[in-house]
């Protein structure tokens, strides 16, 4: 079935015609409606299988009484707490409706038609979408061992480049850059190019030479580090993330930002989550054992995978993943095909609870054998 051409494209902003919408993981409710089944599991969107911690849940309940009022548009308390955490002033923090919102603010602030952004092959899908949506041009560097090739990225930066996007660790590959190499790369970037280091999965990484790039924003005025409460803090539904940057960059992002982009429940939950080191530690420990479980399960099935430091594993099925993904859906397991990331034979699986991981591995074995 081919849809009729959309007449409104002729009056849409430049870039919209070439836009491919983001493909989210299938919601459990949708799968169960389609197949008439119950009890499915979702390991598709890198959510924390434990959900939020006790402190964040209590903060949401306590904030319910004020739902009739607009949230604090300046995010005073949350920005102050984030500033303390990162050793910067509150004016260095830009709050977002999820960190994707911050990525979009960056694109709208610095990109336009005739201007370029740079990212890597297998990079997070929001970078091409945010670039294309404002009519700018994406330059894509080939990957090296599925990860970022910093020399190839640097080669694409020219006088027209305003934004360079690097996720560390990267999604969907789980690859990562050590502190010394990322630091040297950022030091060489021209100040006419903003560098975005997207640290959505940083809390899961236990490698000793993994950097906290937020420590470098005082040194690199063109650096924006983004973080989210959607992953280890288990608050994906509430949509809250932030950027850390030079205050002069944050000033521009905050001019573009919608005044009430982060709702009051999200602000309260995020503030409480920052104090919940216990929940973060429990989530990281669960991820560590679940990662070992999934890796061992893949090895037992004779499958390769991209070694990952995140809360997901991207498995090489050695054949097109689309049919395996469909077979897993029929088993009630939602995973994430990554053909749109240039990885048609891979399937990305979020580390779940031990029983979810076991159920996925059992289903995968059956589907592969069918
Ligand atoms: C999940 C993810 C985010 C977080 O997005 P939110 O909008 O905060 O939910 C950002 N960057 C990458 C690379 C991610 O995988």
mmCIF file of C-alpha atoms and ligand atoms in Angstrom:
data_model
loop_
_atom_site.group_PDB
_atom_site.id
_atom_site.type_symbol
_atom_site.label_atom_id
_atom_site.label_comp_id
_atom_site.label_asym_id
_atom_site.label_seq_id
_atom_site.Cartn_x
_atom_site.Cartn_y
_atom_site.Cartn_z
ATOM 1 C CA UNK A 1 0.000 0.000 0.000
ATOM 2 C CA UNK A 2 1.534 3.323 -1.017
ATOM 3 C CA UNK A 3 0.128 6.422 0.649
ATOM 4 C CA UNK A 4 -0.912 9.385 -1.516
ATOM 5 C CA UNK A 5 1.696 12.178 -1.570
ATOM 6 C CA UNK A 6 1.161 14.591 1.305
ATOM 7 C CA UNK A 7 0.169 18.014 -0.137
ATOM 8 C CA UNK A 8 1.223 19.802 3.033
ATOM 9 C CA UNK A 9 4.889 18.900 2.410
ATOM 10 C CA UNK A 10 4.971 21.789 -0.065
ATOM 11 C CA UNK A 11 4.365 24.287 2.736
ATOM 12 C CA UNK A 12 6.376 22.484 5.466
ATOM 13 C CA UNK A 13 9.725 23.811 6.698
ATOM 14 C CA UNK A 14 12.851 22.658 4.842
ATOM 15 C CA UNK A 15 14.025 19.325 6.174
ATOM 16 C CA UNK A 16 10.619 17.906 7.068
ATOM 17 C CA UNK A 17 10.273 16.016 3.764
ATOM 18 C CA UNK A 18 13.458 14.060 4.473
ATOM 19 C CA UNK A 19 12.587 13.315 8.085
ATOM 20 C CA UNK A 20 12.250 9.700 9.211
ATOM 21 C CA UNK A 21 10.257 9.498 12.445
ATOM 22 C CA UNK A 22 11.964 7.931 15.489
ATOM 23 C CA UNK A 23 10.977 4.280 15.884
ATOM 24 C CA UNK A 24 10.346 3.633 19.580
ATOM 25 C CA UNK A 25 10.225 0.211 21.189
ATOM 26 C CA UNK A 26 6.788 -1.365 20.861
ATOM 27 C CA UNK A 27 4.707 -0.764 24.000
ATOM 28 C CA UNK A 28 3.624 -3.903 25.900
ATOM 29 C CA UNK A 29 -0.047 -2.834 25.642
ATOM 30 C CA UNK A 30 0.180 -2.638 21.839
ATOM 31 C CA UNK A 31 1.766 -6.092 21.480
ATOM 32 C CA UNK A 32 -0.801 -7.661 23.791
ATOM 33 C CA UNK A 33 -3.678 -6.003 21.920
ATOM 34 C CA UNK A 34 -2.317 -7.212 18.581
ATOM 35 C CA UNK A 35 -1.649 -10.805 19.616
ATOM 36 C CA UNK A 36 -4.346 -11.198 22.261
ATOM 37 C CA UNK A 37 -1.741 -12.347 24.813
ATOM 38 C CA UNK A 38 -0.792 -11.255 28.332
ATOM 39 C CA UNK A 39 2.342 -11.419 30.468
ATOM 40 C CA UNK A 40 4.746 -10.090 27.823
ATOM 41 C CA UNK A 41 8.092 -8.552 28.673
ATOM 42 C CA UNK A 42 9.715 -5.464 27.195
ATOM 43 C CA UNK A 43 13.484 -5.330 26.829
ATOM 44 C CA UNK A 44 13.409 -2.736 24.081
ATOM 45 C CA UNK A 45 13.988 0.771 25.415
ATOM 46 C CA UNK A 46 16.844 0.510 27.915
ATOM 47 C CA UNK A 47 14.576 1.264 30.849
ATOM 48 C CA UNK A 48 15.551 0.327 34.404
ATOM 49 C CA UNK A 49 13.754 -2.963 35.179
ATOM 50 C CA UNK A 50 13.446 -1.860 38.827
ATOM 51 C CA UNK A 51 11.696 1.384 37.876
ATOM 52 C CA UNK A 52 12.172 4.372 40.165
ATOM 53 C CA UNK A 53 13.510 4.122 43.704
ATOM 54 C CA UNK A 54 11.537 4.554 46.893
ATOM 55 C CA UNK A 55 12.540 8.208 47.350
ATOM 56 C CA UNK A 56 11.425 9.242 43.857
ATOM 57 C CA UNK A 57 8.081 7.445 44.239
ATOM 58 C CA UNK A 58 7.440 9.196 47.548
ATOM 59 C CA UNK A 59 8.351 12.571 46.038
ATOM 60 C CA UNK A 60 5.838 12.076 43.205
ATOM 61 C CA UNK A 61 3.095 11.238 45.681
ATOM 62 C CA UNK A 62 3.949 14.269 47.792
ATOM 63 C CA UNK A 63 3.827 16.537 44.717
ATOM 64 C CA UNK A 64 0.350 15.410 43.587
ATOM 65 C CA UNK A 65 -1.364 18.114 45.632
ATOM 66 C CA UNK A 66 0.070 20.873 43.425
ATOM 67 C CA UNK A 67 -0.987 19.478 40.035
ATOM 68 C CA UNK A 68 -3.261 22.460 39.483
ATOM 69 C CA UNK A 69 -0.303 24.840 39.404
ATOM 70 C CA UNK A 70 2.305 25.384 36.717
ATOM 71 C CA UNK A 71 5.680 23.881 37.571
ATOM 72 C CA UNK A 72 8.659 26.037 38.537
ATOM 73 C CA UNK A 73 9.696 27.101 35.032
ATOM 74 C CA UNK A 74 13.203 27.872 36.196
ATOM 75 C CA UNK A 75 13.594 24.512 37.963
ATOM 76 C CA UNK A 76 15.269 26.307 40.864
ATOM 77 C CA UNK A 77 15.757 23.419 43.303
ATOM 78 C CA UNK A 78 16.608 20.774 40.733
ATOM 79 C CA UNK A 79 19.122 22.989 38.951
ATOM 80 C CA UNK A 80 20.743 23.896 42.275
ATOM 81 C CA UNK A 81 21.091 20.210 43.183
ATOM 82 C CA UNK A 82 22.467 19.333 39.746
ATOM 83 C CA UNK A 83 24.915 22.225 39.942
ATOM 84 C CA UNK A 84 26.223 20.867 43.271
ATOM 85 C CA UNK A 85 26.524 17.370 41.814
ATOM 86 C CA UNK A 86 28.585 18.573 38.853
ATOM 87 C CA UNK A 87 30.593 21.298 40.576
ATOM 88 C CA UNK A 88 29.182 24.108 38.411
ATOM 89 C CA UNK A 89 26.841 27.050 38.975
ATOM 90 C CA UNK A 90 23.080 26.624 38.420
ATOM 91 C CA UNK A 91 23.354 28.889 35.368
ATOM 92 C CA UNK A 92 25.327 26.072 33.677
ATOM 93 C CA UNK A 93 22.294 23.736 33.778
ATOM 94 C CA UNK A 94 19.595 23.494 31.103
ATOM 95 C CA UNK A 95 16.633 21.302 32.046
ATOM 96 C CA UNK A 96 14.882 19.245 29.377
ATOM 97 C CA UNK A 97 11.723 17.205 28.947
ATOM 98 C CA UNK A 98 14.016 14.201 28.742
ATOM 99 C CA UNK A 99 17.535 14.732 27.500
ATOM 100 C CA UNK A 100 16.131 14.386 23.983
ATOM 101 C CA UNK A 101 14.543 17.774 24.555
ATOM 102 C CA UNK A 102 17.976 19.224 25.321
ATOM 103 C CA UNK A 103 19.364 17.619 22.139
ATOM 104 C CA UNK A 104 16.545 19.259 20.210
ATOM 105 C CA UNK A 105 17.214 22.642 21.883
ATOM 106 C CA UNK A 106 20.849 22.349 20.799
ATOM 107 C CA UNK A 107 19.817 21.676 17.200
ATOM 108 C CA UNK A 108 17.357 24.587 17.170
ATOM 109 C CA UNK A 109 19.919 26.915 18.736
ATOM 110 C CA UNK A 110 22.919 26.123 16.529
ATOM 111 C CA UNK A 111 21.739 24.408 13.332
ATOM 112 C CA UNK A 112 19.929 25.684 10.227
ATOM 113 C CA UNK A 113 19.904 25.047 6.464
ATOM 114 C CA UNK A 114 23.417 25.276 4.997
ATOM 115 C CA UNK A 115 24.948 24.355 8.370
ATOM 116 C CA UNK A 116 26.273 20.913 9.292
ATOM 117 C CA UNK A 117 26.292 18.534 12.224
ATOM 118 C CA UNK A 118 28.631 15.562 12.586
ATOM 119 C CA UNK A 119 28.073 12.172 14.186
ATOM 120 C CA UNK A 120 29.110 8.570 13.741
ATOM 121 C CA UNK A 121 27.629 5.648 11.913
ATOM 122 C CA UNK A 122 25.464 3.649 14.422
ATOM 123 C CA UNK A 123 24.908 6.847 16.454
ATOM 124 C CA UNK A 124 21.748 7.578 18.473
ATOM 125 C CA UNK A 125 18.766 8.189 16.144
ATOM 126 C CA UNK A 126 17.867 11.524 17.708
ATOM 127 C CA UNK A 127 21.002 13.208 16.252
ATOM 128 C CA UNK A 128 19.966 12.748 12.600
ATOM 129 C CA UNK A 129 16.345 13.597 13.431
ATOM 130 C CA UNK A 130 17.204 16.817 15.299
ATOM 131 C CA UNK A 131 19.581 17.809 12.478
ATOM 132 C CA UNK A 132 17.119 17.069 9.687
ATOM 133 C CA UNK A 133 14.180 18.708 11.466
ATOM 134 C CA UNK A 134 15.859 22.121 11.266
ATOM 135 C CA UNK A 135 16.989 21.582 7.666
ATOM 136 C CA UNK A 136 20.696 21.263 8.482
ATOM 137 C CA UNK A 137 23.001 18.712 6.849
ATOM 138 C CA UNK A 138 24.223 15.586 8.652
ATOM 139 C CA UNK A 139 27.787 14.360 8.056
ATOM 140 C CA UNK A 140 28.263 10.766 9.150
ATOM 141 C CA UNK A 141 31.702 9.319 9.974
ATOM 142 C CA UNK A 142 32.234 5.580 9.463
ATOM 143 C CA UNK A 143 32.411 3.589 12.693
ATOM 144 C CA UNK A 144 35.503 1.752 13.910
ATOM 145 C CA UNK A 145 34.783 -1.635 15.534
ATOM 146 C CA UNK A 146 31.160 -0.429 15.922
ATOM 147 C CA UNK A 147 32.363 2.544 18.010
ATOM 148 C CA UNK A 148 33.343 6.139 17.378
ATOM 149 C CA UNK A 149 36.351 6.759 15.139
ATOM 150 C CA UNK A 150 37.521 10.095 16.542
ATOM 151 C CA UNK A 151 39.896 10.762 13.618
ATOM 152 C CA UNK A 152 37.106 10.133 11.116
ATOM 153 C CA UNK A 153 34.789 12.446 13.093
ATOM 154 C CA UNK A 154 37.439 15.195 13.268
ATOM 155 C CA UNK A 155 37.969 14.916 9.495
ATOM 156 C CA UNK A 156 34.319 15.890 8.909
ATOM 157 C CA UNK A 157 34.445 19.072 10.995
ATOM 158 C CA UNK A 158 34.767 22.194 8.845
ATOM 159 C CA UNK A 159 33.880 25.895 9.064
ATOM 160 C CA UNK A 160 30.191 25.049 8.507
ATOM 161 C CA UNK A 161 30.025 22.530 11.377
ATOM 162 C CA UNK A 162 28.189 23.840 14.417
ATOM 163 C CA UNK A 163 27.374 20.648 16.356
ATOM 164 C CA UNK A 164 29.220 17.368 16.862
ATOM 165 C CA UNK A 165 27.328 14.607 18.677
ATOM 166 C CA UNK A 166 29.031 11.805 20.601
ATOM 167 C CA UNK A 167 27.234 9.435 22.940
ATOM 168 C CA UNK A 168 29.533 7.934 25.564
ATOM 169 C CA UNK A 169 28.703 5.092 25.933
ATOM 170 C CA UNK A 170 27.049 4.874 22.550
ATOM 171 C CA UNK A 171 23.549 3.567 21.951
ATOM 172 C CA UNK A 172 22.841 1.104 20.264
ATOM 173 C CA UNK A 173 26.371 -0.344 20.298
ATOM 174 C CA UNK A 174 27.371 0.025 23.976
ATOM 175 C CA UNK A 175 30.890 1.055 22.920
ATOM 176 C CA UNK A 176 32.765 3.735 24.869
ATOM 177 C CA UNK A 177 35.624 6.238 24.714
ATOM 178 C CA UNK A 178 38.291 6.517 27.440
ATOM 179 C CA UNK A 179 39.020 9.847 29.139
ATOM 180 C CA UNK A 180 42.393 10.586 27.515
ATOM 181 C CA UNK A 181 41.195 10.101 23.933
ATOM 182 C CA UNK A 182 37.932 12.001 24.361
ATOM 183 C CA UNK A 183 39.702 14.846 26.159
ATOM 184 C CA UNK A 184 42.327 15.242 23.412
ATOM 185 C CA UNK A 185 39.608 15.155 20.757
ATOM 186 C CA UNK A 186 37.533 17.868 22.473
ATOM 187 C CA UNK A 187 40.621 20.034 23.006
ATOM 188 C CA UNK A 188 41.228 20.054 19.226
ATOM 189 C CA UNK A 189 37.698 21.029 18.180
ATOM 190 C CA UNK A 190 37.266 24.592 16.916
ATOM 191 C CA UNK A 191 35.166 26.878 19.146
ATOM 192 C CA UNK A 192 32.808 27.368 16.188
ATOM 193 C CA UNK A 193 31.611 23.800 16.761
ATOM 194 C CA UNK A 194 29.646 22.785 19.840
ATOM 195 C CA UNK A 195 30.518 19.285 21.106
ATOM 196 C CA UNK A 196 27.669 17.321 22.665
ATOM 197 C CA UNK A 197 28.757 14.442 24.893
ATOM 198 C CA UNK A 198 25.614 12.452 25.610
ATOM 199 C CA UNK A 199 26.109 10.571 28.890
ATOM 200 C CA UNK A 200 22.713 8.854 29.180
ATOM 201 C CA UNK A 201 24.290 5.576 30.363
ATOM 202 C CA UNK A 202 27.212 6.933 32.357
ATOM 203 C CA UNK A 203 26.051 5.512 35.719
ATOM 204 C CA UNK A 204 26.307 1.946 34.428
ATOM 205 C CA UNK A 205 29.939 2.186 33.365
ATOM 206 C CA UNK A 206 32.485 0.681 35.732
ATOM 207 C CA UNK A 207 35.629 1.064 33.601
ATOM 208 C CA UNK A 208 38.285 3.007 35.560
ATOM 209 C CA UNK A 209 39.299 5.229 32.624
ATOM 210 C CA UNK A 210 35.728 6.145 31.675
ATOM 211 C CA UNK A 211 35.336 9.950 31.823
ATOM 212 C CA UNK A 212 32.815 12.228 33.473
ATOM 213 C CA UNK A 213 32.903 14.900 30.754
ATOM 214 C CA UNK A 214 30.885 17.292 32.942
ATOM 215 C CA UNK A 215 34.191 17.950 34.761
ATOM 216 C CA UNK A 216 35.526 19.558 31.576
ATOM 217 C CA UNK A 217 32.858 22.195 30.885
ATOM 218 C CA UNK A 218 34.940 24.880 32.655
ATOM 219 C CA UNK A 219 37.817 24.127 30.310
ATOM 220 C CA UNK A 220 35.902 23.687 27.055
ATOM 221 C CA UNK A 221 33.333 26.494 26.584
ATOM 222 C CA UNK A 222 31.928 24.727 23.501
ATOM 223 C CA UNK A 223 31.160 21.482 25.398
ATOM 224 C CA UNK A 224 27.606 20.451 26.345
ATOM 225 C CA UNK A 225 27.238 17.283 28.400
ATOM 226 C CA UNK A 226 23.768 15.743 28.561
ATOM 227 C CA UNK A 227 22.377 13.439 31.225
ATOM 228 C CA UNK A 228 18.998 11.819 31.797
ATOM 229 C CA UNK A 229 16.837 10.492 34.628
ATOM 230 C CA UNK A 230 15.292 7.969 32.213
ATOM 231 C CA UNK A 231 17.901 5.231 32.538
ATOM 232 C CA UNK A 232 19.523 4.298 35.864
ATOM 233 C CA UNK A 233 17.083 6.478 37.847
ATOM 234 C CA UNK A 234 14.112 4.643 36.329
ATOM 235 C CA UNK A 235 12.067 7.768 35.508
ATOM 236 C CA UNK A 236 11.628 7.324 31.731
ATOM 237 C CA UNK A 237 7.893 8.049 31.836
ATOM 238 C CA UNK A 238 8.294 11.413 33.560
ATOM 239 C CA UNK A 239 10.653 12.847 30.899
ATOM 240 C CA UNK A 240 13.460 14.718 32.571
ATOM 241 C CA UNK A 241 17.077 15.270 31.555
ATOM 242 C CA UNK A 242 19.546 18.142 31.450
ATOM 243 C CA UNK A 243 22.546 19.714 29.837
ATOM 244 C CA UNK A 244 25.685 20.999 31.584
ATOM 245 C CA UNK A 245 27.623 23.661 29.707
ATOM 246 C CA UNK A 246 29.282 27.026 29.816
ATOM 247 C CA UNK A 247 26.618 29.428 31.181
ATOM 248 C CA UNK A 248 26.781 31.455 27.948
ATOM 249 C CA UNK A 249 25.782 28.372 25.960
ATOM 250 C CA UNK A 250 23.114 27.485 28.537
ATOM 251 C CA UNK A 251 21.776 31.042 28.203
ATOM 252 C CA UNK A 252 21.083 30.450 24.498
ATOM 253 C CA UNK A 253 19.504 27.036 25.070
ATOM 254 C CA UNK A 254 17.276 28.495 27.778
ATOM 255 C CA UNK A 255 16.090 31.213 25.389
ATOM 256 C CA UNK A 256 14.761 28.509 23.042
ATOM 257 C CA UNK A 257 13.410 26.250 25.803
ATOM 258 C CA UNK A 258 9.653 26.183 26.483
ATOM 259 C CA UNK A 259 9.081 27.814 29.899
ATOM 260 C CA UNK A 260 7.383 24.809 31.535
ATOM 261 C CA UNK A 261 9.129 21.999 29.673
ATOM 262 C CA UNK A 262 9.795 19.933 32.818
ATOM 263 C CA UNK A 263 6.654 19.145 34.800
ATOM 264 C CA UNK A 264 6.449 19.352 38.576
ATOM 265 C CA UNK A 265 6.256 15.581 39.206
ATOM 266 C CA UNK A 266 9.382 15.103 37.117
ATOM 267 C CA UNK A 267 11.227 17.865 38.972
ATOM 268 C CA UNK A 268 10.268 16.442 42.367
ATOM 269 C CA UNK A 269 11.152 12.871 41.392
ATOM 270 C CA UNK A 270 14.472 13.865 39.844
ATOM 271 C CA UNK A 271 15.459 15.867 42.909
ATOM 272 C CA UNK A 272 14.696 12.906 45.179
ATOM 273 C CA UNK A 273 16.425 10.431 42.847
ATOM 274 C CA UNK A 274 19.681 12.391 43.119
ATOM 275 C CA UNK A 275 19.776 11.458 46.805
ATOM 276 C CA UNK A 276 19.020 7.787 46.235
ATOM 277 C CA UNK A 277 22.532 6.364 45.910
ATOM 278 C CA UNK A 278 21.188 3.056 47.211
ATOM 279 C CA UNK A 279 18.776 2.679 44.295
ATOM 280 C CA UNK A 280 21.469 3.565 41.783
ATOM 281 C CA UNK A 281 23.835 1.005 43.345
ATOM 282 C CA UNK A 282 21.136 -1.699 43.326
ATOM 283 C CA UNK A 283 20.319 -0.913 39.689
ATOM 284 C CA UNK A 284 23.952 -1.045 38.621
ATOM 285 C CA UNK A 285 24.496 -4.330 40.491
ATOM 286 C CA UNK A 286 21.418 -5.867 38.860
ATOM 287 C CA UNK A 287 22.694 -4.701 35.485
ATOM 288 C CA UNK A 288 26.118 -6.216 36.090
ATOM 289 C CA UNK A 289 24.740 -9.664 36.863
ATOM 290 C CA UNK A 290 22.134 -9.439 34.093
ATOM 291 C CA UNK A 291 24.813 -8.491 31.574
ATOM 292 C CA UNK A 292 26.862 -11.551 32.571
ATOM 293 C CA UNK A 293 23.732 -13.700 32.266
ATOM 294 C CA UNK A 294 22.910 -12.411 28.768
ATOM 295 C CA UNK A 295 26.493 -12.680 27.546
ATOM 296 C CA UNK A 296 26.757 -16.265 28.792
ATOM 297 C CA UNK A 297 23.382 -17.056 27.231
ATOM 298 C CA UNK A 298 24.499 -15.683 23.870
ATOM 299 C CA UNK A 299 27.724 -17.652 24.021
ATOM 300 C CA UNK A 300 25.755 -20.815 24.783
ATOM 301 C CA UNK A 301 23.665 -20.132 21.670
ATOM 302 C CA UNK A 302 26.820 -19.535 19.612
ATOM 303 C CA UNK A 303 25.941 -15.876 19.057
ATOM 304 C CA UNK A 304 28.344 -12.940 18.971
ATOM 305 C CA UNK A 305 27.598 -9.535 20.443
ATOM 306 C CA UNK A 306 29.104 -6.063 20.671
ATOM 307 C CA UNK A 307 30.742 -5.792 24.115
ATOM 308 C CA UNK A 308 28.666 -3.195 25.970
ATOM 309 C CA UNK A 309 29.187 -1.041 29.049
ATOM 310 C CA UNK A 310 25.558 0.136 29.026
ATOM 311 C CA UNK A 311 22.346 -1.505 30.240
ATOM 312 C CA UNK A 312 21.781 -3.279 26.928
ATOM 313 C CA UNK A 313 23.509 -5.824 24.712
ATOM 314 C CA UNK A 314 23.452 -5.706 20.928
ATOM 315 C CA UNK A 315 23.517 -9.271 19.665
ATOM 316 C CA UNK A 316 24.833 -10.380 16.274
ATOM 317 C CA UNK A 317 22.365 -12.954 14.960
ATOM 318 C CA UNK A 318 24.437 -13.620 11.844
ATOM 319 C CA UNK A 319 21.303 -13.269 9.723
ATOM 320 C CA UNK A 320 18.610 -10.618 9.228
ATOM 321 C CA UNK A 321 17.201 -9.773 12.640
ATOM 322 C CA UNK A 322 13.717 -8.764 11.414
ATOM 323 C CA UNK A 323 12.286 -12.313 11.357
ATOM 324 C CA UNK A 324 13.847 -13.195 14.718
ATOM 325 C CA UNK A 325 12.393 -10.003 16.208
ATOM 326 C CA UNK A 326 8.932 -11.023 14.936
ATOM 327 C CA UNK A 327 9.345 -14.527 16.321
ATOM 328 C CA UNK A 328 10.292 -13.092 19.702
ATOM 329 C CA UNK A 329 7.197 -10.878 19.649
ATOM 330 C CA UNK A 330 5.048 -13.991 19.208
ATOM 331 C CA UNK A 331 6.825 -15.361 22.300
ATOM 332 C CA UNK A 332 5.819 -12.195 24.181
ATOM 333 C CA UNK A 333 9.342 -10.696 24.163
ATOM 334 C CA UNK A 334 9.746 -7.159 22.865
ATOM 335 C CA UNK A 335 13.310 -6.352 21.799
ATOM 336 C CA UNK A 336 14.720 -3.709 19.474
ATOM 337 C CA UNK A 337 15.720 -4.306 15.861
ATOM 338 C CA UNK A 338 18.478 -1.872 14.851
ATOM 339 C CA UNK A 339 18.459 -2.081 11.048
ATOM 340 C CA UNK A 340 17.682 1.648 11.004
ATOM 341 C CA UNK A 341 21.026 2.143 12.768
ATOM 342 C CA UNK A 342 22.847 0.312 9.952
ATOM 343 C CA UNK A 343 22.893 -2.984 11.879
ATOM 344 C CA UNK A 344 20.413 -5.273 10.053
ATOM 345 C CA UNK A 345 21.734 -8.513 11.594
ATOM 346 C CA UNK A 346 21.756 -7.229 15.181
ATOM 347 C CA UNK A 347 19.116 -7.106 17.865
ATOM 348 C CA UNK A 348 19.428 -4.779 20.869
ATOM 349 C CA UNK A 349 18.230 -6.233 24.148
ATOM 350 C CA UNK A 350 17.886 -4.279 27.383
ATOM 351 C CA UNK A 351 19.208 -5.993 30.510
ATOM 352 C CA UNK A 352 16.099 -6.906 32.500
ATOM 353 C CA UNK A 353 15.361 -8.741 35.736
ATOM 354 C CA UNK A 354 17.052 -12.142 35.964
ATOM 355 C CA UNK A 355 13.791 -13.933 35.144
ATOM 356 C CA UNK A 356 13.171 -11.639 32.154
ATOM 357 C CA UNK A 357 16.664 -12.282 30.820
ATOM 358 C CA UNK A 358 16.151 -16.034 31.220
ATOM 359 C CA UNK A 359 12.799 -15.858 29.488
ATOM 360 C CA UNK A 360 14.306 -13.882 26.599
ATOM 361 C CA UNK A 361 17.176 -16.358 26.177
ATOM 362 C CA UNK A 362 14.770 -19.288 26.172
ATOM 363 C CA UNK A 363 12.573 -17.608 23.580
ATOM 364 C CA UNK A 364 15.577 -16.669 21.465
ATOM 365 C CA UNK A 365 16.802 -20.264 21.468
ATOM 366 C CA UNK A 366 13.391 -21.500 20.318
ATOM 367 C CA UNK A 367 13.001 -18.853 17.614
ATOM 368 C CA UNK A 368 16.504 -19.488 16.255
ATOM 369 C CA UNK A 369 15.851 -23.226 16.134
ATOM 370 C CA UNK A 370 12.454 -22.888 14.436
HETATM 371 C C1 LIG B 1 17.929 6.845 26.243
HETATM 372 C C2 LIG B 1 18.876 7.836 25.662
HETATM 373 C C3 LIG B 1 18.759 9.175 25.969
HETATM 374 C C4 LIG B 1 17.729 9.639 26.969
HETATM 375 O O1 LIG B 1 16.653 10.164 26.397
HETATM 376 P P1 LIG B 1 15.538 10.845 27.342
HETATM 377 O O2 LIG B 1 14.944 11.830 26.416
HETATM 378 O O3 LIG B 1 16.235 11.481 28.486
HETATM 379 O O4 LIG B 1 14.612 9.766 27.742
HETATM 380 C C5 LIG B 1 19.670 10.071 25.453
HETATM 381 N N1 LIG B 1 20.681 9.649 24.670
HETATM 382 C C6 LIG B 1 20.855 8.362 24.381
HETATM 383 C C7 LIG B 1 22.011 7.943 23.568
HETATM 384 C C8 LIG B 1 19.945 7.417 24.845
HETATM 385 O O5 LIG B 1 20.077 6.135 24.515
#
